[in-house]
Coordinates of C-alpha atoms and ligand atoms in Angstrom, one line a residue:
X1 CA -29.2 45.8 17.0
X2 CA -31.0 45.1 13.6
X3 CA -31.1 41.5 12.1
X4 CA -29.0 40.9 8.8
X5 CA -30.1 37.9 7.8
X6 CA -33.7 36.0 9.2
X7 CA -33.9 32.7 10.2
X8 CA -37.9 32.6 10.3
X9 CA -39.7 31.6 13.3
X10 CA -38.6 29.1 16.4
X11 CA -41.3 28.2 18.5
X12 CA -43.3 31.2 17.1
X13 CA -40.4 33.8 17.9
X14 CA -38.8 35.4 15.3
X15 CA -35.1 34.7 14.8
X16 CA -32.5 36.9 13.2
X17 CA -28.7 37.1 12.8
X18 CA -27.1 40.3 12.6
X19 CA -23.8 39.9 10.3
X20 CA -21.2 40.9 13.5
X21 CA -22.2 37.3 14.4
X22 CA -20.1 35.8 11.9
X23 CA -17.0 37.7 13.9
X24 CA -18.0 35.2 16.8
X25 CA -18.3 32.1 14.7
X26 CA -14.8 32.7 13.0
X27 CA -13.0 33.6 16.1
X28 CA -14.1 30.7 17.9
X29 CA -13.3 28.3 15.0
X30 CA -10.2 29.6 14.4
X31 CA -9.3 29.4 18.1
X32 CA -10.6 25.6 18.1
X33 CA -8.8 24.8 15.0
X34 CA -5.8 26.5 15.3
X35 CA -4.9 26.3 19.1
X36 CA -6.6 24.3 21.3
X37 CA -8.1 21.1 19.5
X38 CA -4.1 20.7 17.9
X39 CA -2.7 21.6 21.6
X40 CA -4.7 18.7 22.9
X41 CA -4.6 16.3 20.2
X42 CA -1.6 16.8 17.7
X43 CA -1.2 14.7 14.8
X44 CA -4.6 14.9 12.8
X45 CA -5.4 16.8 9.6
X46 CA -5.7 20.4 9.3
X47 CA -9.2 19.2 7.8
X48 CA -10.2 17.3 10.8
X49 CA -9.6 20.5 13.0
X50 CA -11.3 22.8 10.6
X51 CA -14.4 21.1 10.3
X52 CA -14.6 20.3 14.2
X53 CA -13.9 23.7 15.0
X54 CA -16.3 25.4 12.3
X55 CA -19.0 22.8 13.7
X56 CA -18.1 23.4 17.4
X57 CA -18.5 27.3 16.6
X58 CA -22.0 26.5 15.2
X59 CA -23.5 24.3 17.7
X60 CA -22.0 26.9 20.2
X61 CA -24.3 29.7 18.1
X62 CA -27.2 27.0 18.5
X63 CA -27.0 27.0 22.3
X64 CA -26.8 30.7 22.8
X65 CA -30.0 30.5 20.6
X66 CA -31.8 28.2 22.8
X67 CA -30.6 30.9 25.8
X68 CA -32.2 33.5 24.3
X69 CA -35.4 31.6 23.0
X70 CA -35.7 30.4 26.6
X71 CA -35.8 33.8 27.9
X72 CA -38.6 34.8 25.1
X73 CA -41.0 31.8 25.7
X74 CA -40.8 32.3 29.8
X75 CA -41.5 36.1 28.7
X76 CA -44.6 35.2 26.6
X77 CA -45.9 33.1 29.1
X78 CA -45.6 36.0 31.7
X79 CA -47.6 38.3 29.4
X80 CA -44.9 40.2 28.1
X81 CA -44.2 40.4 24.4
X82 CA -41.6 39.5 22.4
X83 CA -40.5 41.4 19.3
X84 CA -38.0 38.4 18.4
X85 CA -34.5 37.5 19.1
X86 CA -31.3 38.7 17.2
X87 CA -28.1 37.0 17.8
X88 CA -25.0 39.4 17.3
X89 CA -20.9 39.6 18.4
X90 CA -21.5 39.8 22.0
X91 CA -24.3 37.3 22.1
X92 CA -27.9 37.1 21.6
X93 CA -30.9 39.8 22.8
X94 CA -34.4 38.8 23.1
X95 CA -36.4 41.8 22.3
X96 CA -39.5 42.4 24.9
X97 CA -41.8 45.0 23.8
X98 CA -43.0 45.7 27.4
X99 CA -41.5 45.2 30.9
X100 CA -41.9 42.2 33.1
X101 CA -45.4 42.8 34.9
X102 CA -44.3 41.9 38.4
X103 CA -40.6 41.1 40.2
X104 CA -41.7 37.1 40.2
X105 CA -42.2 37.4 36.2
X106 CA -38.8 39.6 36.0
X107 CA -37.0 36.6 38.0
X108 CA -38.9 33.6 35.7
X109 CA -37.8 35.5 32.7
X110 CA -34.3 36.3 33.6
X111 CA -33.4 32.8 35.7
X112 CA -34.3 30.4 32.6
X113 CA -31.5 32.0 30.8
X114 CA -28.5 31.0 32.8
X115 CA -30.4 27.9 33.5
X116 CA -30.8 26.9 30.1
X117 CA -26.7 27.3 29.2
X118 CA -26.1 25.5 32.7
X119 CA -28.4 22.8 31.4
X120 CA -26.7 22.4 27.8
X121 CA -23.4 22.6 29.5
X122 CA -24.5 19.6 31.9
X123 CA -26.0 17.5 28.6
X124 CA -22.1 18.1 26.6
X125 CA -20.5 17.4 29.9
X126 CA -22.0 14.0 30.0
X127 CA -22.0 13.3 26.3
X128 CA -18.1 13.9 26.7
X129 CA -18.2 11.7 29.4
X130 CA -20.2 9.1 27.1
X131 CA -18.2 9.7 24.0
X132 CA -15.0 9.1 25.9
X133 CA -16.1 5.7 27.3
X134 CA -17.0 4.5 24.2
X135 CA -13.6 5.3 22.7
X136 CA -14.7 7.8 20.3
X137 CA -11.6 10.3 19.0
X138 CA -10.5 12.3 21.5
X139 CA -10.7 15.2 19.4
X140 CA -14.4 15.2 19.1
X141 CA -14.5 14.5 22.9
X142 CA -12.3 17.5 23.3
X143 CA -14.6 19.5 21.3
X144 CA -17.8 18.6 22.9
X145 CA -15.9 19.2 26.2
X146 CA -15.3 22.7 25.1
X147 CA -19.3 23.3 24.2
X148 CA -19.1 21.9 28.0
X149 CA -17.3 24.6 29.4
X150 CA -18.2 27.6 27.4
X151 CA -22.2 27.0 28.5
X152 CA -21.0 26.7 31.8
X153 CA -18.7 29.9 31.5
X154 CA -21.7 31.3 30.2
X155 CA -24.4 30.6 32.5
X156 CA -22.1 32.0 35.3
X157 CA -20.9 35.1 33.4
X158 CA -25.0 35.9 32.7
X159 CA -25.4 35.3 36.3
X160 CA -23.0 38.4 37.8
X161 CA -25.5 40.5 39.2
X162 CA -25.0 43.8 36.8
X163 CA -27.6 44.9 34.4
X164 CA -28.1 44.3 31.6
X165 CA -26.9 40.8 32.2
X166 CA -29.4 38.3 33.3
X167 CA -28.1 38.6 36.6
X168 CA -28.6 42.1 36.9
X169 CA -32.4 41.4 36.1
X170 CA -32.2 38.9 39.0
X171 CA -30.9 41.6 41.0
X172 CA -33.6 44.4 39.8
X173 CA -36.2 41.6 40.8
X174 CA -35.1 41.4 44.2
X175 CA -34.8 44.8 44.6
X176 CA -38.2 45.6 43.2
X177 CA -39.5 42.8 45.5
X178 CA -37.6 44.6 48.4
X179 CA -38.6 47.6 48.0
X180 CA -41.6 48.1 45.4
X181 CA -40.0 50.5 43.7
X182 CA -39.3 49.4 40.2
X183 CA -37.2 52.8 39.2
X184 CA -34.9 52.7 42.5
X185 CA -34.3 48.6 41.5
X186 CA -33.5 49.7 37.9
X187 CA -30.8 52.3 39.1
X188 CA -29.5 49.6 41.7
X189 CA -28.8 47.3 39.0
X190 CA -27.7 49.8 36.3
X191 CA -25.0 51.0 38.6
X192 CA -24.0 47.6 39.7
X193 CA -23.5 47.1 35.3
X194 CA -21.3 50.1 35.0
X195 CA -19.5 49.1 37.9
X196 CA -18.7 45.6 36.6
X197 CA -18.3 47.0 33.2
X198 CA -15.4 49.7 34.0
X199 CA -13.8 46.4 36.1
X200 CA -13.8 44.7 32.8
X201 CA -12.5 47.3 30.6
X202 CA -9.5 48.2 33.2
X203 CA -8.9 44.1 33.3
X204 CA -8.5 44.5 29.4
X205 CA -6.6 47.1 29.1
X206 CA -4.4 46.4 31.9
X207 CA -4.0 42.7 30.3
X208 CA -3.2 44.2 26.8
X209 CA -0.7 47.2 28.2
X210 CA 1.3 44.7 30.9
X211 CA 0.9 41.1 30.1
X212 CA 0.7 42.0 26.4
X213 CA -2.9 39.7 26.2
X214 CA -4.5 40.8 23.2
X215 CA -7.5 38.7 24.0
X216 CA -8.1 41.3 26.8
X217 CA -9.7 43.7 24.5
X218 CA -12.8 41.5 24.1
X219 CA -13.4 41.7 27.5
X220 CA -12.9 45.4 27.2
X221 CA -15.2 45.4 24.7
X222 CA -17.7 43.5 26.3
X223 CA -17.3 45.8 29.5
X224 CA -17.9 48.9 27.4
X225 CA -21.1 47.2 26.1
X226 CA -22.2 46.5 29.5
X227 CA -21.8 50.4 30.8
X228 CA -23.2 51.9 27.5
X229 CA -26.8 49.5 28.0
X230 CA -26.4 49.8 31.9
X231 CA -26.8 53.3 31.4
X232 CA -29.2 53.8 28.7
X233 CA -31.6 51.2 30.7
X234 CA -31.3 53.6 33.8
X235 CA -32.1 56.7 31.7
X236 CA -34.9 55.0 30.1
X237 CA -36.3 53.8 33.5
X238 CA -36.1 57.2 35.0
X239 CA -37.8 58.6 31.5
X240 CA -40.6 56.0 31.9
X241 CA -40.7 56.8 35.8
X242 CA -41.3 60.5 34.7
X243 CA -43.7 60.6 31.9
X244 CA -45.6 57.8 33.4
X245 CA -49.1 58.8 32.3
X246 CA -48.5 62.1 30.7
X247 CA -50.6 62.6 27.6
X248 CA -48.9 64.7 24.4
X249 CA -51.5 67.3 25.0
X250 CA -49.9 68.2 28.2
X251 CA -46.3 68.6 26.8
X252 CA -47.6 70.2 23.0
X253 CA -47.4 73.7 21.9
X254 CA -50.9 74.5 21.1
X255 CA -51.6 76.5 18.1
X256 CA -48.7 76.7 16.7
X257 CA -47.4 79.2 14.0
X258 CA -48.1 77.6 10.4
X259 CA -47.2 78.4 6.8
X260 CA -49.9 78.3 4.2
X261 CA -48.5 76.1 1.3
X262 CA -49.6 78.6 -1.5
X263 CA -47.2 81.4 -0.1
X264 CA -43.9 81.6 -1.8
X265 CA -40.4 81.6 0.2
X266 CA -39.6 85.4 -0.6
X267 CA -43.3 86.2 0.7
X268 CA -43.0 84.1 4.0
X269 CA -39.7 85.3 4.7
X270 CA -40.6 89.2 3.9
X271 CA -43.9 89.3 5.9
X272 CA -42.2 87.3 8.6
X273 CA -43.8 88.4 12.1
X274 CA -41.5 88.4 15.1
X275 CA -42.9 85.5 16.9
X276 CA -41.7 83.5 13.5
X277 CA -38.4 84.0 14.5
X278 CA -39.0 81.6 17.8
X279 CA -39.4 78.5 15.9
X280 CA -37.6 76.8 13.8
X281 CA -40.4 74.6 11.8
X282 CA -43.8 75.4 11.0
X283 CA -47.0 73.0 10.1
X284 CA -48.0 73.7 6.5
X285 CA -51.9 74.2 5.7
X286 CA -53.0 73.9 2.5
X287 CA -56.1 76.2 1.3
X288 CA -58.7 74.6 3.0
X289 CA -57.0 74.5 6.3
X290 CA -56.0 70.5 6.3
X291 CA -52.7 70.1 7.5
X292 CA -50.3 69.3 4.5
X293 CA -47.0 69.0 6.1
X294 CA -43.9 70.5 7.7
X295 CA -41.4 73.0 7.0
X296 CA -38.3 74.0 8.5
X297 CA -36.1 76.9 8.2
X298 CA -33.5 74.4 6.8
X299 CA -35.4 73.5 3.8
X300 CA -36.0 76.7 3.3
X301 CA -32.4 78.2 3.7
X302 CA -31.5 75.3 0.9
X303 CA -33.9 77.3 -1.7
X304 CA -31.4 79.4 -3.7
X305 CA -31.9 83.0 -3.1
X306 CA -33.1 83.9 -7.0
X307 CA -35.8 80.8 -7.1
X308 CA -37.5 82.2 -3.7
X309 CA -40.0 84.5 -6.0
X310 CA -40.8 81.6 -7.6
X311 CA -40.9 78.5 -5.0
X312 CA -44.0 78.1 -2.7
X313 CA -43.6 76.5 1.0
X314 CA -45.6 73.8 -0.8
X315 CA -42.9 72.8 -3.2
X316 CA -40.0 72.5 -0.2
X317 CA -42.3 71.3 2.4
X318 CA -41.5 67.3 3.9
X319 CA -45.5 66.3 2.8
X320 CA -47.8 64.9 5.8
X321 CA -46.8 61.2 5.0
X322 CA -43.3 62.1 5.8
X323 CA -44.2 63.3 9.3
X324 CA -44.1 62.4 12.5
X325 CA -47.9 62.8 13.9
X326 CA -49.6 61.9 17.1
X327 CA -53.1 62.5 19.1
X328 CA -53.3 64.8 21.7
X329 CA -54.4 61.8 23.9
X330 CA -51.3 59.1 23.1
X331 CA -48.9 58.8 25.5
X332 CA -45.7 60.6 25.4
X333 CA -43.2 57.9 26.4
X334 CA -45.2 56.1 23.7
X335 CA -44.2 59.2 21.3
X336 CA -40.3 59.4 22.5
X337 CA -38.8 56.7 20.5
X338 CA -40.6 57.9 17.5
X339 CA -39.1 61.3 17.7
X340 CA -35.5 59.9 18.5
X341 CA -35.6 58.1 15.3
X342 CA -37.6 61.1 13.2
X343 CA -35.2 63.3 11.2
X344 CA -37.0 66.5 12.3
X345 CA -37.2 65.4 15.7
X346 CA -40.9 66.9 16.3
X347 CA -44.4 65.5 15.6
X348 CA -47.7 67.6 14.5
X349 CA -50.3 66.6 16.7
X350 CA -53.8 66.2 15.0
X351 CA -57.2 65.6 16.6
X352 CA -59.7 62.5 15.2
X353 CA -60.7 64.6 12.5
X354 CA -57.0 65.7 11.3
X355 CA -57.2 69.0 12.5
X356 CA -53.9 70.6 13.6
X357 CA -54.0 71.2 17.4
X358 CA -50.4 71.6 18.5
X359 CA -46.7 70.5 17.7
X360 CA -44.3 69.0 20.3
X361 CA -40.5 68.5 19.8
X362 CA -37.8 66.7 21.4
X363 CA -36.7 69.5 23.3
X364 CA -40.0 70.3 24.5
X365 CA -40.1 66.8 26.4
X366 CA -36.4 67.1 27.5
X367 CA -37.6 70.7 28.9
X368 CA -40.6 68.9 30.5
X369 CA -38.4 66.1 31.7
X370 CA -36.0 68.4 33.5
X371 CA -38.8 70.4 35.5
X372 CA -40.6 67.2 36.5
X373 CA -37.4 65.8 37.7
X374 CA -36.7 69.2 39.7
X375 CA -40.2 69.2 41.1
X376 CA -40.5 65.7 42.4
X377 CA -43.6 63.1 41.2
X378 CA -45.5 64.6 44.3
X379 CA -46.4 67.9 42.7
X380 CA -47.3 66.5 39.4
Ligands
ZN1 ZN1 -29.9 35.9 28.9

């Protein structure tokens, strides 16, 4: 979830908003201004309902932010790097760059979020009681009471033992501590996350179909998000487990078939040695043997046939700055996210002097993961 607007840094943590956060702000403001507030205290002006609805919605956003900030701050104290926090339609996400080093750290990072929400709920509840005793307008008391309730609901929901909720992380830290096996613990929490997700989807859809309750769609949406995220976390953990400690040099294709930048497309196609047909992309070498870029069959194919005698490989290749590169000793696990994000799905492997030593594709890594999953870690 990439941020759309930045709110700068709070307590040293980058905070941003994704545009979809506007959806919850508007929905909550509407639900309060059109529903709950006039129902509980009729007879006030539309402006009063509206103002309180929007204000409560913004304070709710601030309490979401407090929840995520608590995660981020405790994460940093436990030596986990934090990229930042983004608030979006379904809540907040603190982006942690690495995993918690121990089950205890995982427990502290996860638990502090719901605790913060519960504390906020308690403070708002106390405030509501206090304001009521001071005979402040019942409308204001109602809004503050709503903030108390929603924060307590948030604390309870987030404590459900299912990934990627905070309760799922607590479950994971417990399983990890019990078994000493982080991967197995992640699988357990992820399975619980998918089960809860499907339950929420089924309940939400049933609510819409049988009771005409359209707010059930919201629950179904959150459920779907849980399923997708929990599955992705399990896959990621599986990969991390299998690829742990494996350098790029062990998965790359050595001495790849390359193309000189000066030959024309026609020449390149005419003299094709047959082993070239096994590849879809070729490192391009300049006249002095240095790496100039990468050319794919697709790029070549886009050159109209009449132009192929005058266009060189160098003209159509993707020059080096736009191509992913890696060192032979880099970790495959670190290269993988870059490959996933890159258009070509491959990286050139260059040694310290910048000489081409190999090429590695997403498919190479998938094949090796499949093999390692089959042969098991003992035979590695
Ligand atoms: Zn949380």
